[in-house]
Amino acid sequence: MAEAPRPLGESVRCRIAPAPTGYLHVGNARAALYNWLFARHSGGTFVLRIEDTDRVRSTDEAIGIVMGSLRWLGLDWDEGPEVGGPYGPYRQTERLHRYTEVTDRFLAGGSAYACYCTPGELEERRRLARARGEPPGYDGRCRNLSEAERAAFEAEGRQRAVRFAMPEEDVTVHDLIRGEAHFRANDLRDFVILRSDGTPTYLLAAAVDDVQMHMTHVIRGEDLLPSTPRQLKIIEALGAEPPAYAHLPLVVGADRQPLSKRHGSVAVEWFKERGFLPEALVNYLALLGWSYDETTTFFSRDELVDRFDLSRVSHNPAAFDMQKLEWMNGHYIREATDTRLTEVVTEALRGGALVPDPSVVAAAIPLVRERMSTIEEGGRLLRFLFTDDVVPDEKAANAISKAGVGFLREAASRLEAVEDWTAEEIKRVLILFQEDSHMSRRDAFAPIRAAVTGSTVSPPLYESIELLGRDRTLARLRSTGA
Ligand code: GLU
């Protein structure tokens, strides 16, 4: 089967190829976003391919998580699992025969050879190479075995892997973002394409798929740049036209090291659970390595599609800045409609095992909109409305003990007399009470807030009390400290 050369002038086809590890790393989410934007901008096709050859980790559940996160970010794929397409299947475990077919072809044509070296032997030779100050890559031991040597290894019952025979020449990668990257032949040693258990390595599977799925562009993280000269040679051996490559700058933490779990939260699912809005994360990720101009920070999805361009992707590592993301999320929260916020905050409260009344959430949204930088924070601020299990936190407990239980009882009696239970009336009565107590407003209201909401930080007090209702407010004031 010869690979057909790519027709000239065909439209863009690009892909994201996650290995389902149980979560979607923000670096992969950014790569997905850039591919999606690139495809949408050019009217091309965005493909999702699942690199699930690591069978232990690649459960259906893990694949479901990746797809759920891409959908949550609004990155819909035109071809891939669940939607199908002309070049499927789109899960590598369903394509295994294609990799063995290519491997057999390479073996027959001399582009690959059987390698009988054991892991122990390889390790020992790497150690010796390092000791001699030589690069530790594969030394080509099995590349030119005689028939007799091969037969002897087979007779010994040795496991056999298949290695790609790299042409012994330097390779230049033309990268759309980084320009030319040169690789010396000595650093491009023969590498395994099929393991002894018959499974393909990433280097082979991704290259074969990119050809068979007619990719025109491979846009991926810079950590994969060392794979590119090897994959180019595989594609050459297939007799196919390579895609164009664009390697995105690394996403790093504040310490300039590649962003990893060590830095805290790196999973898209974490941001979702913490109440970040997908539009905020999309906007943030778009700017993690790309800019439109020096000044524009906020982009709607349509604006991103309209303006995204690989030529404005930076070469420099992009530092993940949680504070900026939170700030951006706050902006999108303030922009969101009441209906949307009611929906997501209700959802967040449900996630906290509460049973919120959406009409109460809706009434409370204007009180918290300006005070929350994540939806989770909104949920936290409103929790006291949906549970009577309100235990004052440390600061709240201090404020209560400073004012004393008698003070709270008195506040309850005053509020009991309020006829019309509105924020206005509650305010009038509480201010009168504060003046009668000869206390500052802050000293008087802190313990009341603490008893009613369990915290010294809450939505505005009078409105909070109005929403909580008379009976529950009085009960809290009377039972606190009792
Ligand atoms: N499976 C690789 C990863 O998750 C992607 C490889 C590629 O884009 O070629 O990093």
Coordinates of C-alpha atoms and ligand atoms in Angstrom, one line a residue:
M1 CA 0.0 0.0 0.0
A2 CA 1.7 3.2 -1.1
E3 CA 0.8 6.4 0.6
A4 CA -0.8 8.8 -1.7
P5 CA 0.9 12.2 -1.9
R6 CA -1.2 15.0 -0.5
P7 CA -3.1 16.9 -3.1
L8 CA -1.9 20.5 -3.5
G9 CA -4.2 23.2 -2.3
E10 CA -6.2 20.9 0.0
S11 CA -7.7 22.6 3.0
V12 CA -6.2 22.6 6.5
R13 CA -6.4 19.4 8.5
C14 CA -4.9 19.4 12.0
R15 CA -5.4 17.4 15.1
I16 CA -5.0 17.0 18.8
A17 CA -3.8 13.6 19.9
P18 CA -4.1 13.2 23.6
A19 CA -2.9 10.1 25.5
P20 CA -5.8 9.6 28.0
T21 CA -4.0 9.8 31.3
G22 CA -7.1 10.5 33.4
Y23 CA -7.0 14.3 33.0
L24 CA -6.4 16.9 30.4
H25 CA -3.3 18.9 31.1
V26 CA -3.7 22.6 30.5
G27 CA -0.7 22.4 28.1
N28 CA -2.6 19.9 26.0
A29 CA -5.7 22.0 26.3
R30 CA -3.8 24.9 24.9
A31 CA -2.5 22.8 22.0
A32 CA -6.1 21.6 21.4
L33 CA -7.2 25.2 21.4
Y34 CA -4.6 26.4 19.0
N35 CA -5.3 23.6 16.6
W36 CA -9.0 24.2 16.9
L37 CA -8.6 28.0 16.2
F38 CA -6.2 27.3 13.3
A39 CA -8.8 24.9 11.8
R40 CA -11.7 27.2 12.4
H41 CA -9.9 30.3 11.1
S42 CA -9.0 28.6 7.9
G43 CA -12.2 26.7 7.4
G44 CA -10.3 23.5 7.8
T45 CA -10.9 20.3 9.8
F46 CA -10.1 19.6 13.4
V47 CA -9.5 16.0 14.3
L48 CA -9.4 14.3 17.6
R49 CA -7.2 11.2 17.8
I50 CA -6.9 9.1 20.9
E51 CA -3.4 7.8 21.5
D52 CA -4.4 5.0 23.8
T53 CA -1.7 2.4 23.1
D54 CA -0.7 2.5 26.8
R55 CA -3.6 0.2 27.7
V56 CA -3.2 0.3 31.4
R57 CA -4.0 4.0 31.7
S58 CA -6.2 4.3 28.7
T59 CA -9.5 3.3 30.1
D60 CA -12.9 4.3 28.6
E61 CA -13.4 6.5 31.6
A62 CA -10.1 8.3 31.0
I63 CA -11.0 8.8 27.4
G64 CA -14.4 10.1 28.5
I65 CA -12.7 12.7 30.7
V66 CA -10.6 14.0 27.9
M67 CA -13.6 14.3 25.6
G68 CA -15.7 15.9 28.3
S69 CA -13.0 18.5 29.0
L70 CA -12.6 19.4 25.3
R71 CA -16.4 19.7 25.0
W72 CA -16.6 21.8 28.1
L73 CA -14.0 24.2 26.5
G74 CA -16.2 24.3 23.4
L75 CA -13.5 22.6 21.2
D76 CA -15.7 20.4 19.0
W77 CA -14.0 18.0 16.7
D78 CA -15.0 17.4 13.1
E79 CA -13.6 13.9 13.0
G80 CA -12.8 11.6 15.8
P81 CA -14.4 9.3 18.4
E82 CA -18.2 9.6 18.6
V83 CA -18.4 11.7 15.4
G84 CA -16.6 9.4 13.0
G85 CA -15.0 10.5 9.8
P86 CA -13.5 9.2 6.6
Y87 CA -10.0 8.3 8.0
G88 CA -11.0 6.4 11.2
P89 CA -10.9 4.6 13.4
Y90 CA -9.6 7.4 15.6
R91 CA -8.4 5.3 18.5
Q92 CA -5.0 3.9 18.1
T93 CA -5.8 0.6 19.7
E94 CA -8.3 0.1 16.8
R95 CA -5.5 0.7 14.3
L96 CA -2.9 -1.7 15.5
H97 CA -2.9 -3.7 12.3
R98 CA -1.9 -0.6 10.4
Y99 CA 1.2 -0.2 12.4
T100 CA 2.2 -3.8 12.0
E101 CA 1.5 -3.5 8.3
V102 CA 3.8 -0.5 8.0
T103 CA 6.4 -2.2 10.1
D104 CA 6.4 -5.3 7.9
R105 CA 6.7 -3.1 4.8
F106 CA 9.7 -1.3 6.4
L107 CA 11.3 -4.7 7.4
A108 CA 10.9 -6.0 3.8
G109 CA 12.3 -2.8 2.3
G110 CA 15.2 -2.4 4.7
S111 CA 13.9 0.8 6.5
A112 CA 13.7 -1.2 9.7
Y113 CA 15.3 -4.3 11.3
A114 CA 14.7 -6.8 14.0
C115 CA 16.6 -6.0 17.2
Y116 CA 17.3 -8.7 19.8
C117 CA 19.2 -6.6 22.4
T118 CA 17.8 -7.1 25.9
P119 CA 17.1 -4.2 28.2
G120 CA 20.0 -5.2 30.4
E121 CA 22.4 -5.2 27.4
L122 CA 21.2 -1.9 26.2
E123 CA 21.6 -0.3 29.7
E124 CA 25.1 -1.7 30.0
R125 CA 26.2 -0.3 26.6
R126 CA 24.6 3.0 27.4
R127 CA 26.6 3.1 30.6
L128 CA 29.8 2.3 28.8
A129 CA 29.1 5.0 26.1
R130 CA 28.5 7.6 28.8
A131 CA 31.8 6.6 30.5
R132 CA 33.6 7.1 27.2
G133 CA 31.9 10.5 26.8
E134 CA 29.9 9.3 23.8
P135 CA 26.1 9.9 23.2
P136 CA 24.2 7.1 24.8
G137 CA 21.8 6.4 21.9
Y138 CA 21.5 2.9 20.3
D139 CA 24.8 1.8 18.8
G140 CA 23.3 -0.1 15.8
R141 CA 24.4 -3.5 17.1
C142 CA 21.5 -5.4 15.3
R143 CA 21.4 -3.3 12.2
N144 CA 23.5 -5.6 10.1
L145 CA 23.1 -9.0 11.7
S146 CA 23.9 -11.9 9.4
E147 CA 21.3 -14.5 8.7
A148 CA 23.2 -16.9 11.0
E149 CA 23.3 -14.4 13.9
R150 CA 19.7 -13.7 13.6
A151 CA 18.8 -17.4 13.5
A152 CA 21.0 -17.9 16.6
F153 CA 19.1 -15.2 18.6
E154 CA 15.8 -16.6 17.4
A155 CA 16.9 -20.1 18.5
E156 CA 17.8 -18.6 21.9
G157 CA 14.2 -17.5 22.2
R158 CA 15.1 -13.8 22.5
Q159 CA 12.4 -11.2 22.3
R160 CA 12.5 -9.2 19.2
A161 CA 11.7 -5.5 18.8
V162 CA 11.7 -3.6 15.5
R163 CA 14.0 -0.6 15.0
F164 CA 13.8 2.1 12.4
A165 CA 17.0 2.4 10.5
M166 CA 17.7 6.1 10.5
P167 CA 19.5 7.4 7.4
E168 CA 22.9 8.5 8.7
E169 CA 22.4 12.2 7.9
D170 CA 21.7 15.5 9.6
V171 CA 18.0 16.5 9.5
T172 CA 16.6 20.0 9.4
V173 CA 13.0 20.6 10.7
H174 CA 11.3 23.6 9.2
D175 CA 9.1 24.8 11.9
L176 CA 6.4 27.4 11.3
I177 CA 7.0 29.0 14.7
R178 CA 10.6 28.4 15.4
G179 CA 12.2 28.5 12.0
E180 CA 14.8 25.9 11.3
A181 CA 15.9 23.3 13.9
H182 CA 18.9 21.3 13.0
F183 CA 19.6 17.8 14.3
R184 CA 22.9 16.0 14.0
A185 CA 23.0 12.5 12.6
N186 CA 24.9 11.3 15.7
D187 CA 21.9 12.4 17.9
L188 CA 19.4 10.6 15.7
R189 CA 20.0 6.9 16.4
D190 CA 17.9 4.0 15.3
F191 CA 14.8 3.8 17.5
V192 CA 12.2 1.2 18.3
I193 CA 9.0 1.4 16.3
L194 CA 7.4 -1.9 17.4
R195 CA 8.0 -3.3 20.9
S196 CA 8.6 -7.0 21.4
D197 CA 4.9 -7.3 22.5
G198 CA 3.8 -6.1 19.1
T199 CA 2.6 -2.6 20.2
P200 CA 3.8 0.4 18.3
T201 CA 5.7 3.2 19.9
Y202 CA 4.5 6.8 19.8
L203 CA 7.1 7.7 17.2
L204 CA 5.6 5.2 14.7
A205 CA 1.9 5.4 15.5
A206 CA 1.7 9.2 15.4
A207 CA 3.6 9.4 12.2
V208 CA 1.6 6.7 10.5
D209 CA -1.7 8.3 11.6
D210 CA -0.6 11.7 10.6
V211 CA -0.1 10.4 7.1
Q212 CA -3.1 8.2 6.9
M213 CA -5.3 10.9 8.4
H214 CA -4.0 13.3 5.8
M215 CA -2.8 15.9 8.3
T216 CA -1.6 19.1 6.7
H217 CA -0.4 20.6 10.0
V218 CA 1.0 19.2 13.2
I219 CA 0.8 21.8 15.9
R220 CA 2.0 20.5 19.2
G221 CA 4.2 21.3 22.3
E222 CA 7.9 22.0 21.9
D223 CA 8.6 19.0 24.1
L224 CA 7.8 16.9 21.1
L225 CA 10.3 18.6 18.8
P226 CA 12.9 15.9 19.2
S227 CA 10.4 13.4 17.8
T228 CA 10.0 15.4 14.6
P229 CA 13.2 14.5 12.7
R230 CA 12.5 10.9 13.5
Q231 CA 8.8 11.1 12.4
L232 CA 9.9 13.0 9.2
K233 CA 12.1 10.0 8.3
I234 CA 9.3 7.6 8.9
I235 CA 7.1 9.6 6.7
E236 CA 9.8 9.8 4.0
A237 CA 10.1 6.0 4.2
L238 CA 6.4 5.8 3.7
G239 CA 6.8 7.7 0.5
A240 CA 4.4 10.4 1.7
E241 CA 4.4 14.1 1.9
P242 CA 5.1 15.4 5.5
P243 CA 2.7 17.8 7.2
A244 CA 3.9 21.3 8.2
Y245 CA 5.1 21.4 11.8
A246 CA 4.6 24.1 14.4
H247 CA 5.9 23.6 17.9
L248 CA 4.3 25.6 20.6
P249 CA 6.4 27.2 23.4
L250 CA 6.5 25.2 26.7
V251 CA 4.0 26.1 29.4
V252 CA 6.1 26.6 32.5
G253 CA 5.5 27.4 36.2
A254 CA 6.8 30.4 38.1
D255 CA 10.1 28.6 38.5
R256 CA 10.4 28.3 34.7
Q257 CA 10.2 24.5 34.8
P258 CA 7.7 22.7 32.6
L259 CA 4.3 23.0 34.3
S260 CA 3.5 19.7 36.1
K261 CA 1.5 18.5 39.0
R262 CA 4.3 19.7 41.2
H263 CA 3.1 23.2 40.5
G264 CA -0.4 22.4 41.8
S265 CA -3.4 22.2 39.5
V266 CA -2.7 21.5 35.9
A267 CA -5.9 19.6 35.0
V268 CA -8.7 21.2 33.0
E269 CA -11.1 19.3 35.2
W270 CA -9.7 21.0 38.3
F271 CA -10.5 24.4 36.8
K272 CA -13.9 23.3 35.9
E273 CA -14.6 22.0 39.4
R274 CA -13.2 25.1 41.0
G275 CA -15.7 27.2 39.1
F276 CA -13.7 28.7 36.3
L277 CA -15.8 29.6 33.3
P278 CA -14.8 27.9 30.1
E279 CA -14.7 31.2 28.2
A280 CA -12.2 32.6 30.8
L281 CA -10.0 29.5 30.5
V282 CA -10.2 29.7 26.7
N283 CA -9.3 33.3 26.6
Y284 CA -6.5 32.7 29.1
L285 CA -5.0 29.8 27.2
A286 CA -5.2 31.6 23.9
L287 CA -2.8 34.2 25.4
L288 CA -0.5 31.6 26.8
G289 CA 2.0 31.9 24.0
W290 CA 0.0 33.9 21.5
S291 CA -0.9 37.6 21.3
Y292 CA -2.8 39.6 18.8
D293 CA -1.2 43.0 19.7
E294 CA 0.4 44.5 22.7
T295 CA -2.8 45.6 24.3
T296 CA -5.8 43.5 23.7
T297 CA -6.6 41.1 26.6
F298 CA -10.2 40.0 26.2
F299 CA -11.3 38.1 23.1
S300 CA -14.6 36.5 22.5
R301 CA -14.4 33.1 20.8
D302 CA -15.4 34.6 17.5
E303 CA -12.7 37.2 17.8
L304 CA -10.1 34.5 18.5
V305 CA -11.2 32.5 15.5
D306 CA -11.0 35.6 13.4
R307 CA -7.6 36.7 14.6
F308 CA -5.6 33.6 15.5
D309 CA -2.5 33.2 13.5
L310 CA 0.6 31.0 14.0
S311 CA 2.9 33.8 13.0
R312 CA 2.1 35.6 16.3
V313 CA 2.9 32.6 18.5
S314 CA 5.9 33.3 20.7
H315 CA 9.1 31.3 20.8
N316 CA 9.5 31.9 24.5
P317 CA 8.2 29.7 27.3
A318 CA 4.8 30.8 28.5
A319 CA 4.5 31.1 32.3
F320 CA 1.2 29.9 33.7
D321 CA -0.1 32.7 36.0
M322 CA -3.0 31.6 38.3
Q323 CA -3.6 35.2 39.5
K324 CA -4.1 36.4 36.0
L325 CA -6.4 33.6 35.2
E326 CA -8.5 34.3 38.3
W327 CA -8.6 38.0 37.4
M328 CA -9.8 37.1 33.9
N329 CA -12.3 34.7 35.3
G330 CA -13.7 37.5 37.5
H331 CA -14.1 39.6 34.4
Y332 CA -16.1 36.9 32.7
I333 CA -18.2 36.4 35.8
R334 CA -19.1 40.0 35.8
E335 CA -19.9 39.9 32.1
A336 CA -22.1 36.7 32.4
T337 CA -25.9 37.1 32.5
D338 CA -27.8 36.5 35.8
T339 CA -29.3 33.4 34.2
R340 CA -25.9 31.9 33.4
L341 CA -24.5 32.6 36.8
T342 CA -27.5 31.2 38.5
E343 CA -27.1 28.0 36.6
V344 CA -23.4 27.6 37.3
V345 CA -23.5 28.6 40.9
T346 CA -26.5 26.3 41.5
E347 CA -24.4 23.6 39.9
A348 CA -21.4 24.4 42.2
L349 CA -23.7 24.3 45.3
R350 CA -25.0 20.9 44.2
G351 CA -21.4 19.8 43.8
G352 CA -21.0 20.7 47.4
A353 CA -23.8 18.2 48.3
L354 CA -26.4 21.0 48.9
V355 CA -29.9 21.3 47.5
P356 CA -30.1 24.9 46.5
D357 CA -33.4 26.5 45.5
P358 CA -32.5 28.1 42.1
S359 CA -34.9 31.0 42.7
V360 CA -33.0 31.9 45.9
V361 CA -29.7 31.5 44.0
A362 CA -31.1 33.9 41.4
A363 CA -32.0 36.4 44.0
A364 CA -28.5 36.2 45.5
I365 CA -26.5 36.5 42.3
P366 CA -26.5 40.3 42.3
L367 CA -25.1 40.2 45.8
V368 CA -22.1 38.1 44.9
R369 CA -21.3 38.8 41.3
E370 CA -18.7 41.5 42.1
R371 CA -17.3 39.5 45.0
M372 CA -16.3 36.3 43.4
S373 CA -13.4 35.5 41.1
T374 CA -14.5 31.9 40.7
I375 CA -17.9 30.2 40.7
E376 CA -16.7 28.1 43.6
E377 CA -16.2 31.2 45.6
G378 CA -19.7 32.3 44.8
G379 CA -20.9 28.9 46.0
R380 CA -18.9 29.3 49.2
L381 CA -20.4 32.8 49.8
L382 CA -23.9 31.5 49.4
R383 CA -23.6 28.3 51.2
F384 CA -25.2 29.6 54.4
L385 CA -28.5 30.0 52.6
F386 CA -28.8 26.4 51.8
T387 CA -27.8 24.6 54.9
D388 CA -28.3 25.1 58.6
D389 CA -25.0 23.4 59.4
V390 CA -23.2 26.7 59.8
V391 CA -20.2 26.5 62.0
P392 CA -18.5 29.8 62.5
D393 CA -14.9 29.8 61.3
E394 CA -12.1 31.0 63.5
K395 CA -12.4 34.8 62.8
A396 CA -16.2 34.5 63.0
A397 CA -15.9 32.7 66.4
N398 CA -13.6 35.5 67.6
A399 CA -16.1 38.2 66.6
I400 CA -18.9 36.4 68.4
S401 CA -17.0 35.8 71.6
K402 CA -15.9 39.5 71.6
A403 CA -19.5 40.7 71.4
G404 CA -21.0 38.0 73.6
V405 CA -24.0 35.9 73.4
G406 CA -26.3 38.4 75.1
F407 CA -25.6 40.9 72.2
L408 CA -26.7 38.3 69.6
R409 CA -29.9 37.5 71.6
E410 CA -30.7 41.2 71.8
A411 CA -30.1 41.6 68.0
A412 CA -32.6 38.7 67.5
S413 CA -35.2 40.4 69.6
R414 CA -34.9 43.6 67.6
L415 CA -35.2 41.7 64.4
E416 CA -38.1 39.7 65.6
A417 CA -40.1 43.0 65.8
V418 CA -39.4 43.8 62.1
E419 CA -42.8 43.8 60.4
D420 CA -41.9 44.0 56.8
W421 CA -39.0 41.5 56.2
T422 CA -37.1 43.5 53.6
A423 CA -33.5 44.6 53.5
E424 CA -34.6 48.2 54.0
E425 CA -36.4 47.5 57.2
I426 CA -33.7 45.1 58.5
K427 CA -31.2 47.8 57.8
R428 CA -33.2 50.4 59.7
V429 CA -33.7 48.2 62.8
L430 CA -30.0 47.0 62.9
I431 CA -28.6 50.5 62.6
L432 CA -30.8 51.6 65.4
F433 CA -29.7 48.7 67.5
Q434 CA -26.1 49.5 66.8
E435 CA -26.5 53.1 67.8
D436 CA -28.3 52.1 71.0
S437 CA -25.4 49.7 71.8
H438 CA -22.8 52.5 71.4
M439 CA -20.7 50.4 69.2
S440 CA -19.1 51.1 65.9
R441 CA -20.9 49.7 62.9
R442 CA -18.1 47.3 62.2
D443 CA -18.0 46.0 65.8
A444 CA -21.7 45.6 65.9
F445 CA -22.3 44.0 62.6
A446 CA -19.3 41.6 62.5
P447 CA -20.7 39.2 65.2
I448 CA -24.2 39.3 63.6
R449 CA -22.7 38.5 60.2
A450 CA -20.6 35.8 61.8
A451 CA -23.6 34.1 63.5
V452 CA -25.8 34.3 60.5
T453 CA -23.4 33.3 57.8
G454 CA -20.6 31.5 59.7
S455 CA -18.0 33.9 58.3
T456 CA -16.8 37.4 58.5
V457 CA -16.8 37.6 54.7
S458 CA -20.3 37.4 53.2
P459 CA -22.6 39.1 50.8
P460 CA -24.1 42.4 52.0
L461 CA -25.6 41.8 55.5
Y462 CA -29.1 43.2 55.2
E463 CA -29.8 41.4 51.9
S464 CA -28.3 38.2 53.2
I465 CA -30.6 38.3 56.3
E466 CA -33.6 39.1 54.1
L467 CA -32.9 36.1 51.9
L468 CA -32.2 33.8 54.8
G469 CA -35.7 34.6 56.2
R470 CA -36.8 35.6 59.6
D471 CA -37.1 32.2 61.3
R472 CA -33.7 30.9 60.3
T473 CA -32.0 34.2 61.1
L474 CA -33.5 34.4 64.6
A475 CA -32.7 30.7 65.2
R476 CA -29.0 31.3 64.3
L477 CA -28.7 34.4 66.4
R478 CA -30.2 32.6 69.4
S479 CA -28.4 29.4 69.1
T480 CA -24.9 30.7 68.5
G481 CA -22.7 30.3 71.5
A482 CA -25.5 28.7 73.4
Ligands
GLU1 N1 0.1 12.0 22.6 C1 0.9 13.1 22.6 C2 0.7 13.9 23.9 O1 -0.3 13.7 24.5 C3 0.7 14.0 21.4 C4 1.6 13.8 20.3 C5 1.5 14.6 19.1 O2 0.8 15.7 19.1 O3 2.1 14.3 18.2 O4 1.5 14.7 24.2

